[in-house]
Coordinates of C-alpha atoms and ligand atoms in Angstrom, one line a residue:
E1 CA 23.0 -7.5 40.8
K2 CA 20.6 -10.6 39.9
G3 CA 18.8 -9.8 43.0
T4 CA 16.1 -12.4 43.6
Y5 CA 16.2 -14.3 40.3
P6 CA 18.1 -18.3 40.6
Y7 CA 19.6 -17.4 37.2
Y8 CA 20.7 -13.8 35.3
M9 CA 19.4 -15.4 32.2
L10 CA 15.8 -15.1 33.5
K11 CA 16.5 -11.8 34.5
E12 CA 17.9 -10.4 31.3
I13 CA 14.4 -12.5 29.7
D14 CA 12.6 -10.3 32.7
E15 CA 14.4 -7.5 31.5
Q16 CA 13.9 -7.3 27.6
P17 CA 10.0 -5.0 27.4
A18 CA 12.5 -3.0 29.1
V19 CA 15.4 -2.8 27.0
M20 CA 12.7 -1.7 24.1
R21 CA 11.9 1.3 25.8
K22 CA 15.0 2.4 27.0
L23 CA 15.9 2.1 23.4
L24 CA 12.8 4.5 21.8
L25 CA 14.0 7.1 24.8
K26 CA 17.9 7.2 23.6
Y27 CA 17.1 7.7 19.7
Q28 CA 14.2 9.3 19.6
D29 CA 15.0 13.6 19.5
E30 CA 13.3 16.4 20.9
N31 CA 10.3 16.0 19.3
G32 CA 10.2 12.5 19.5
K33 CA 11.3 11.0 16.4
L34 CA 13.8 8.2 16.3
T35 CA 16.8 9.2 15.3
V36 CA 20.6 7.9 14.5
D37 CA 24.1 10.4 14.3
Q38 CA 23.7 11.8 11.0
E39 CA 27.1 10.9 9.8
I40 CA 25.9 6.7 9.8
V41 CA 22.8 7.8 7.6
D42 CA 24.8 9.7 5.1
T43 CA 27.3 7.3 5.0
M44 CA 24.6 4.4 4.6
L45 CA 23.5 6.3 2.0
E46 CA 27.0 6.3 0.3
S47 CA 27.2 2.7 0.1
D48 CA 25.7 0.4 -2.8
R49 CA 25.9 -2.8 -0.4
I50 CA 26.0 -3.7 2.9
Y51 CA 28.2 -6.3 4.6
I52 CA 27.1 -7.7 8.7
I53 CA 29.6 -9.3 10.5
A54 CA 28.9 -11.0 13.3
A55 CA 29.4 -14.3 15.6
G56 CA 26.6 -16.7 17.1
T57 CA 23.6 -15.1 18.9
S58 CA 24.9 -11.5 17.6
Y59 CA 25.2 -13.4 13.4
H60 CA 21.8 -14.3 13.7
A61 CA 20.0 -10.9 15.0
G62 CA 22.5 -9.7 12.0
L63 CA 20.6 -12.2 9.5
V64 CA 17.1 -10.4 10.8
G65 CA 18.4 -7.7 10.3
K66 CA 19.6 -8.0 6.9
Q67 CA 15.5 -8.3 6.4
L68 CA 15.0 -5.1 7.9
I69 CA 18.2 -3.0 5.8
E70 CA 16.6 -4.8 2.9
S71 CA 12.8 -4.3 3.4
M72 CA 13.5 -0.1 4.5
T73 CA 16.5 0.3 2.5
H74 CA 16.4 -1.5 0.1
I75 CA 20.2 -1.2 0.4
P76 CA 21.2 -5.3 -0.8
T77 CA 22.7 -6.5 2.0
E78 CA 24.8 -9.8 3.1
V79 CA 25.6 -10.9 6.4
H80 CA 28.7 -12.9 7.2
V81 CA 30.2 -15.1 9.9
S82 CA 32.8 -14.0 10.8
S83 CA 35.1 -16.4 11.5
E84 CA 34.8 -17.2 7.3
F85 CA 34.1 -13.9 6.1
G86 CA 38.3 -12.8 7.3
Y87 CA 39.7 -16.1 5.6
H88 CA 37.6 -16.4 2.8
T89 CA 36.8 -13.0 1.7
P90 CA 33.8 -12.5 -1.3
L91 CA 34.2 -10.4 -3.9
L92 CA 33.7 -6.3 -1.8
S93 CA 31.4 -4.4 -4.1
E94 CA 32.2 -0.7 -5.0
K95 CA 31.3 0.9 -1.8
P96 CA 30.7 -1.6 0.9
F97 CA 29.3 -0.6 4.2
F98 CA 30.7 -2.6 7.7
I99 CA 28.5 -3.2 10.8
F100 CA 29.4 -5.0 13.1
I101 CA 27.6 -6.5 15.7
S102 CA 28.5 -7.7 19.1
Q103 CA 27.0 -7.7 22.7
S104 CA 30.8 -7.3 24.0
G105 CA 32.5 -5.5 21.2
E106 CA 35.9 -7.8 22.0
T107 CA 34.7 -11.4 20.0
A108 CA 38.4 -11.4 18.2
D109 CA 36.8 -12.9 15.4
S110 CA 35.0 -10.0 14.5
R111 CA 37.7 -7.2 15.0
Q112 CA 39.4 -9.7 12.3
V113 CA 37.9 -9.2 10.3
L114 CA 37.2 -5.3 11.0
V115 CA 41.2 -4.6 10.6
K116 CA 40.8 -6.0 7.2
T117 CA 37.9 -3.2 6.7
N118 CA 40.5 -0.9 8.0
A119 CA 43.5 -1.2 6.0
L120 CA 40.9 -1.2 3.0
G121 CA 39.4 2.4 4.2
H122 CA 35.5 0.8 4.1
P123 CA 33.5 2.5 7.2
S124 CA 32.0 0.3 9.5
L125 CA 29.3 0.8 12.0
T126 CA 29.7 -1.6 14.9
V127 CA 26.2 -2.5 17.2
T128 CA 27.6 -3.2 20.8
N129 CA 26.6 -3.0 24.6
V130 CA 30.0 -2.0 25.0
A131 CA 30.8 1.5 25.6
G132 CA 35.0 2.1 24.6
S133 CA 34.8 -1.7 23.7
T134 CA 37.6 -2.4 21.7
L135 CA 34.9 -3.6 17.7
S136 CA 33.7 -0.1 19.5
R137 CA 37.0 2.2 19.9
E138 CA 38.5 0.3 16.3
S139 CA 35.1 1.2 13.9
N140 CA 33.6 5.0 12.7
F141 CA 30.4 5.4 14.0
T142 CA 28.8 3.1 17.0
L143 CA 25.5 2.0 18.3
L144 CA 24.9 1.3 21.6
L145 CA 22.5 -0.8 22.7
N146 CA 22.0 0.5 26.0
A147 CA 20.5 -3.3 27.5
G148 CA 22.9 -3.2 30.3
P149 CA 25.5 -6.1 31.3
E150 CA 24.2 -8.9 29.7
I151 CA 26.1 -11.8 32.6
A152 CA 24.3 -14.9 31.4
V153 CA 26.2 -16.4 28.9
A154 CA 23.3 -17.6 26.6
S155 CA 22.5 -14.0 25.2
T156 CA 19.3 -13.0 25.1
K157 CA 18.4 -9.4 25.7
A158 CA 21.2 -8.0 23.8
Y159 CA 20.2 -10.3 20.9
T160 CA 16.9 -8.4 21.0
A161 CA 18.2 -5.6 21.5
Q162 CA 20.2 -5.6 17.8
I163 CA 17.6 -6.1 15.9
A164 CA 15.8 -3.0 17.4
V165 CA 18.3 -1.0 17.1
L166 CA 18.5 -2.0 13.2
A167 CA 15.0 -1.4 12.9
I168 CA 16.0 1.8 14.5
L169 CA 18.7 2.5 11.6
S170 CA 17.4 1.1 9.1
E171 CA 13.1 3.2 9.1
V172 CA 15.7 6.5 9.6
V173 CA 17.4 6.0 7.0
G174 CA 14.3 4.7 4.7
M175 CA 12.8 8.1 6.0
S176 CA 16.1 9.8 4.8
K177 CA 16.1 8.1 1.2
G178 CA 12.4 8.7 0.5
L179 CA 11.3 5.5 1.2
I180 CA 9.0 5.6 4.4
K181 CA 7.6 9.0 4.1
K182 CA 5.7 8.4 8.4
G183 CA 7.6 6.4 10.3
T184 CA 5.7 3.6 12.9
M185 CA 9.0 2.1 14.4
L186 CA 8.2 4.1 17.4
H187 CA 5.1 2.5 18.0
D188 CA 5.5 -0.4 17.1
I189 CA 8.1 -1.2 19.1
G190 CA 6.5 0.3 21.5
I191 CA 4.0 -2.8 21.1
V192 CA 6.6 -4.9 20.8
A193 CA 7.7 -3.9 24.3
N194 CA 3.8 -5.0 25.8
A195 CA 4.0 -8.3 23.1
M196 CA 7.5 -9.5 25.1
Q197 CA 5.7 -7.8 28.6
A198 CA 2.5 -10.5 27.9
I199 CA 5.0 -13.6 27.1
V200 CA 7.3 -13.2 30.4
D201 CA 4.2 -12.5 32.7
D202 CA 2.9 -16.0 31.4
K203 CA 6.2 -18.1 32.1
E204 CA 4.5 -21.3 34.1
K205 CA 2.9 -22.1 31.1
I206 CA 6.1 -22.1 29.1
E207 CA 8.2 -24.1 32.0
E208 CA 5.5 -27.0 31.7
L209 CA 5.8 -26.7 27.4
A210 CA 9.3 -27.3 28.7
S211 CA 8.7 -30.7 31.2
E212 CA 6.3 -32.0 28.2
Y213 CA 8.6 -31.7 25.5
L214 CA 12.3 -31.0 26.8
S215 CA 13.4 -33.1 29.3
I216 CA 14.5 -36.3 27.9
S217 CA 14.8 -35.4 24.8
R218 CA 18.4 -36.4 23.6
N219 CA 17.7 -33.9 20.5
A220 CA 15.6 -31.4 18.9
F221 CA 14.3 -29.2 15.9
Y222 CA 13.5 -26.0 15.7
I223 CA 11.2 -24.9 12.4
G224 CA 10.2 -21.8 10.2
R225 CA 10.5 -20.0 6.8
G226 CA 11.8 -16.5 6.5
M227 CA 12.0 -14.1 9.7
D228 CA 10.8 -17.7 11.5
Y229 CA 14.0 -19.5 10.4
H230 CA 16.2 -16.8 11.1
V231 CA 14.4 -17.2 14.7
A232 CA 14.6 -21.0 14.1
L233 CA 18.7 -20.9 14.4
E234 CA 18.4 -18.3 17.1
A235 CA 16.6 -20.6 19.5
A236 CA 18.3 -24.0 18.2
L237 CA 21.7 -22.7 19.4
K238 CA 20.2 -21.3 22.8
L239 CA 18.6 -24.3 23.4
K240 CA 21.2 -26.1 23.4
E241 CA 24.2 -24.0 24.0
I242 CA 22.4 -24.7 27.9
S243 CA 21.0 -27.6 27.3
Y244 CA 22.9 -29.9 26.0
I245 CA 20.5 -31.2 23.8
Q246 CA 21.7 -31.2 20.3
T247 CA 19.4 -28.9 18.7
E248 CA 18.9 -28.2 15.3
G249 CA 17.4 -25.0 13.4
F250 CA 16.5 -25.5 10.3
A251 CA 14.5 -23.9 7.2
A252 CA 11.0 -25.8 7.2
G253 CA 11.2 -26.7 3.7
E254 CA 15.2 -28.3 3.7
L255 CA 13.7 -30.3 6.1
K256 CA 12.8 -33.1 3.5
H257 CA 15.8 -33.3 1.7
G258 CA 17.5 -35.1 3.5
T259 CA 17.2 -34.1 7.5
I260 CA 14.0 -35.6 8.3
A261 CA 15.5 -39.0 8.0
L262 CA 16.2 -37.9 11.7
I263 CA 12.9 -37.6 13.3
E264 CA 12.1 -40.8 15.4
E265 CA 9.1 -41.5 17.8
G266 CA 9.1 -38.1 20.1
T267 CA 11.3 -36.7 18.4
P268 CA 10.5 -32.6 19.4
V269 CA 10.2 -30.4 17.0
I270 CA 8.6 -27.0 17.5
A271 CA 7.9 -24.7 13.8
L272 CA 7.8 -20.3 14.6
V273 CA 4.8 -19.4 12.8
T274 CA 4.7 -16.0 12.3
E275 CA 4.8 -14.9 8.2
K276 CA 1.1 -15.3 6.6
G277 CA 2.6 -16.5 3.2
V278 CA 4.9 -19.0 4.4
A279 CA 2.0 -20.2 8.0
G280 CA 0.2 -22.5 5.2
H281 CA 3.3 -23.8 4.1
T282 CA 5.9 -24.4 7.8
R283 CA 3.0 -25.7 9.2
G284 CA 2.1 -28.7 6.4
N285 CA 6.2 -28.8 6.9
L286 CA 5.6 -29.9 10.1
Q287 CA 2.0 -32.0 9.6
E288 CA 5.4 -34.3 7.8
T289 CA 7.1 -34.2 10.8
Q290 CA 4.0 -35.2 12.9
A291 CA 3.5 -38.2 10.7
R292 CA 7.3 -39.7 11.1
G293 CA 6.1 -39.7 15.4
A294 CA 7.9 -35.4 15.8
H295 CA 6.3 -34.3 18.9
T296 CA 4.8 -31.5 17.4
M297 CA 4.4 -27.5 18.7
V298 CA 3.2 -24.5 17.2
I299 CA 4.6 -21.2 18.5
S300 CA 2.7 -18.5 16.3
M301 CA 1.4 -15.0 16.5
D302 CA -1.7 -14.1 16.8
G303 CA -4.0 -13.6 13.8
L304 CA -2.2 -17.0 12.5
N305 CA -2.9 -18.4 14.7
R306 CA -4.5 -22.1 14.8
P307 CA -6.8 -24.5 17.6
G308 CA -4.0 -26.2 19.5
D309 CA -0.6 -24.0 19.2
Q310 CA 0.9 -24.6 22.2
I311 CA 1.7 -20.6 22.3
V312 CA 0.0 -17.9 20.8
I313 CA 2.0 -14.7 20.6
P314 CA 0.0 -11.4 20.3
H315 CA -0.1 -10.2 17.1
V316 CA 3.2 -7.6 15.8
N317 CA 4.0 -5.8 12.6
P318 CA 5.6 -8.8 11.3
L319 CA 9.2 -7.5 9.9
L320 CA 9.7 -7.5 13.8
S321 CA 8.5 -10.5 14.8
A322 CA 11.5 -12.0 15.6
L323 CA 11.6 -9.8 18.8
V324 CA 9.0 -11.8 20.2
S325 CA 8.9 -14.6 18.8
V326 CA 12.1 -15.2 20.4
I327 CA 11.0 -15.5 24.2
P328 CA 9.0 -17.9 24.4
T329 CA 12.1 -20.4 23.2
Q330 CA 14.7 -18.3 25.2
L331 CA 11.9 -19.5 28.5
L332 CA 11.8 -22.6 27.4
S333 CA 15.9 -23.0 27.3
Y334 CA 15.9 -21.4 30.2
Y335 CA 13.7 -24.1 31.8
C336 CA 15.3 -26.8 30.1
S337 CA 18.6 -26.3 31.1
L338 CA 17.5 -25.4 35.0
H339 CA 15.5 -28.7 35.1
R340 CA 18.4 -30.1 34.0
G341 CA 20.6 -29.2 36.6
N342 CA 22.9 -27.3 34.9
D343 CA 24.1 -23.8 35.2
V344 CA 22.2 -21.5 33.5
D345 CA 24.5 -18.7 33.4
K346 CA 27.5 -21.1 33.0
P347 CA 27.5 -23.1 30.3
R348 CA 30.0 -25.4 29.9
N349 CA 33.5 -25.0 27.9
L350 CA 31.7 -21.8 27.4
A351 CA 32.5 -17.3 28.0
K352 CA 31.0 -14.6 27.5
S353 CA 33.5 -13.3 25.1
V354 CA 35.5 -15.2 22.6
T355 CA 38.5 -13.2 22.8
V356 CA 40.5 -16.0 20.2
E357 CA 40.5 -17.0 16.6
Ligands
M6R401 O1 30.2 -10.7 21.9 P1 29.0 -11.3 20.4 O2 28.4 -10.8 20.3 O3 30.5 -10.6 19.6 O4 29.1 -12.5 20.5 C1 29.6 -13.3 19.8 C2 29.5 -14.9 20.7 O5 30.2 -15.4 21.5 C3 27.5 -14.6 20.9 O6 26.5 -15.0 20.5 C4 27.2 -16.4 21.2 O7 27.2 -16.8 20.3 C5 26.9 -16.6 22.1 N1 26.9 -17.1 24.0 C6 24.9 -17.1 22.7 O8 24.5 -17.0 23.5

């Protein structure tokens, strides 16, 4: 039930700190250590390449997941949109391991890939919110999100739960490979939960920014590099899906190769800045848009912030920055849609789970 909330989406955004804490409890053993079914870990250790298959927001979680898996387990990982992979399958490695990410566990595009990988005899894991869902039943292993039902069409808490589960899995595999001596994810995801809480507690400020930046615009851009680019893609999908503003997520450095031609006086461009090594570059790219009239906003992480940044998120482990930087973008989308008088939970032309190919 949505209780006193006007829309499920806002409730689900607010639930994210609690979802993080619940996940940490669920994936902890009696000694307080993060743990994942040993069979999953062993199968991953035997594989020479991981293929993540997903659609929409779950695909965006997969992009972040790839970075987590590669940095903690050193297993090469590819991420594919399921509707493409099934019919244009790339050359597979000798020992592939498939990870299907799906909130609902019912997405037809992803299921058709699973049917094929099963026929080929490749092992698979489904990361889903729904126990007993089709993808969960038909794959070898399942890791549950335990996020509680997600009702709003726009996915929020499932995205962050998917990333957190992949972070936990990556650390457990990395430790069993001897690459990580002392795990930090338990602590770091706890810090993430607090950081998320601080942002949702300050949502009035984000509502004001939504009015200031997005009330009359017809298009908008999110830019970032690395992890921030992946969040930019998700932020853009969320905004377009419920506000109907044409929004694109771009790799900040790629803008000048064509897209910058779209910048006009007042076009909103929102930059995500949470990665030290590329912060200056992204800011430079943002300035280029500002010089062409863009109405620019910066979402930066504490420590990398500069005077004038509109939103500063608390400092967290940079590997987990997506979990926190995405929260203000979810709220911007929510308020923008609300102010435009849209049905936030049920955007036009969309269904919660897409069961046709
Ligand atoms: O249930 P799934 O995670 O497989 O759904 C995939 C997409 O349809 C879904 O994430 C969609 O992109 C959301 N409406 C985005 O908010």
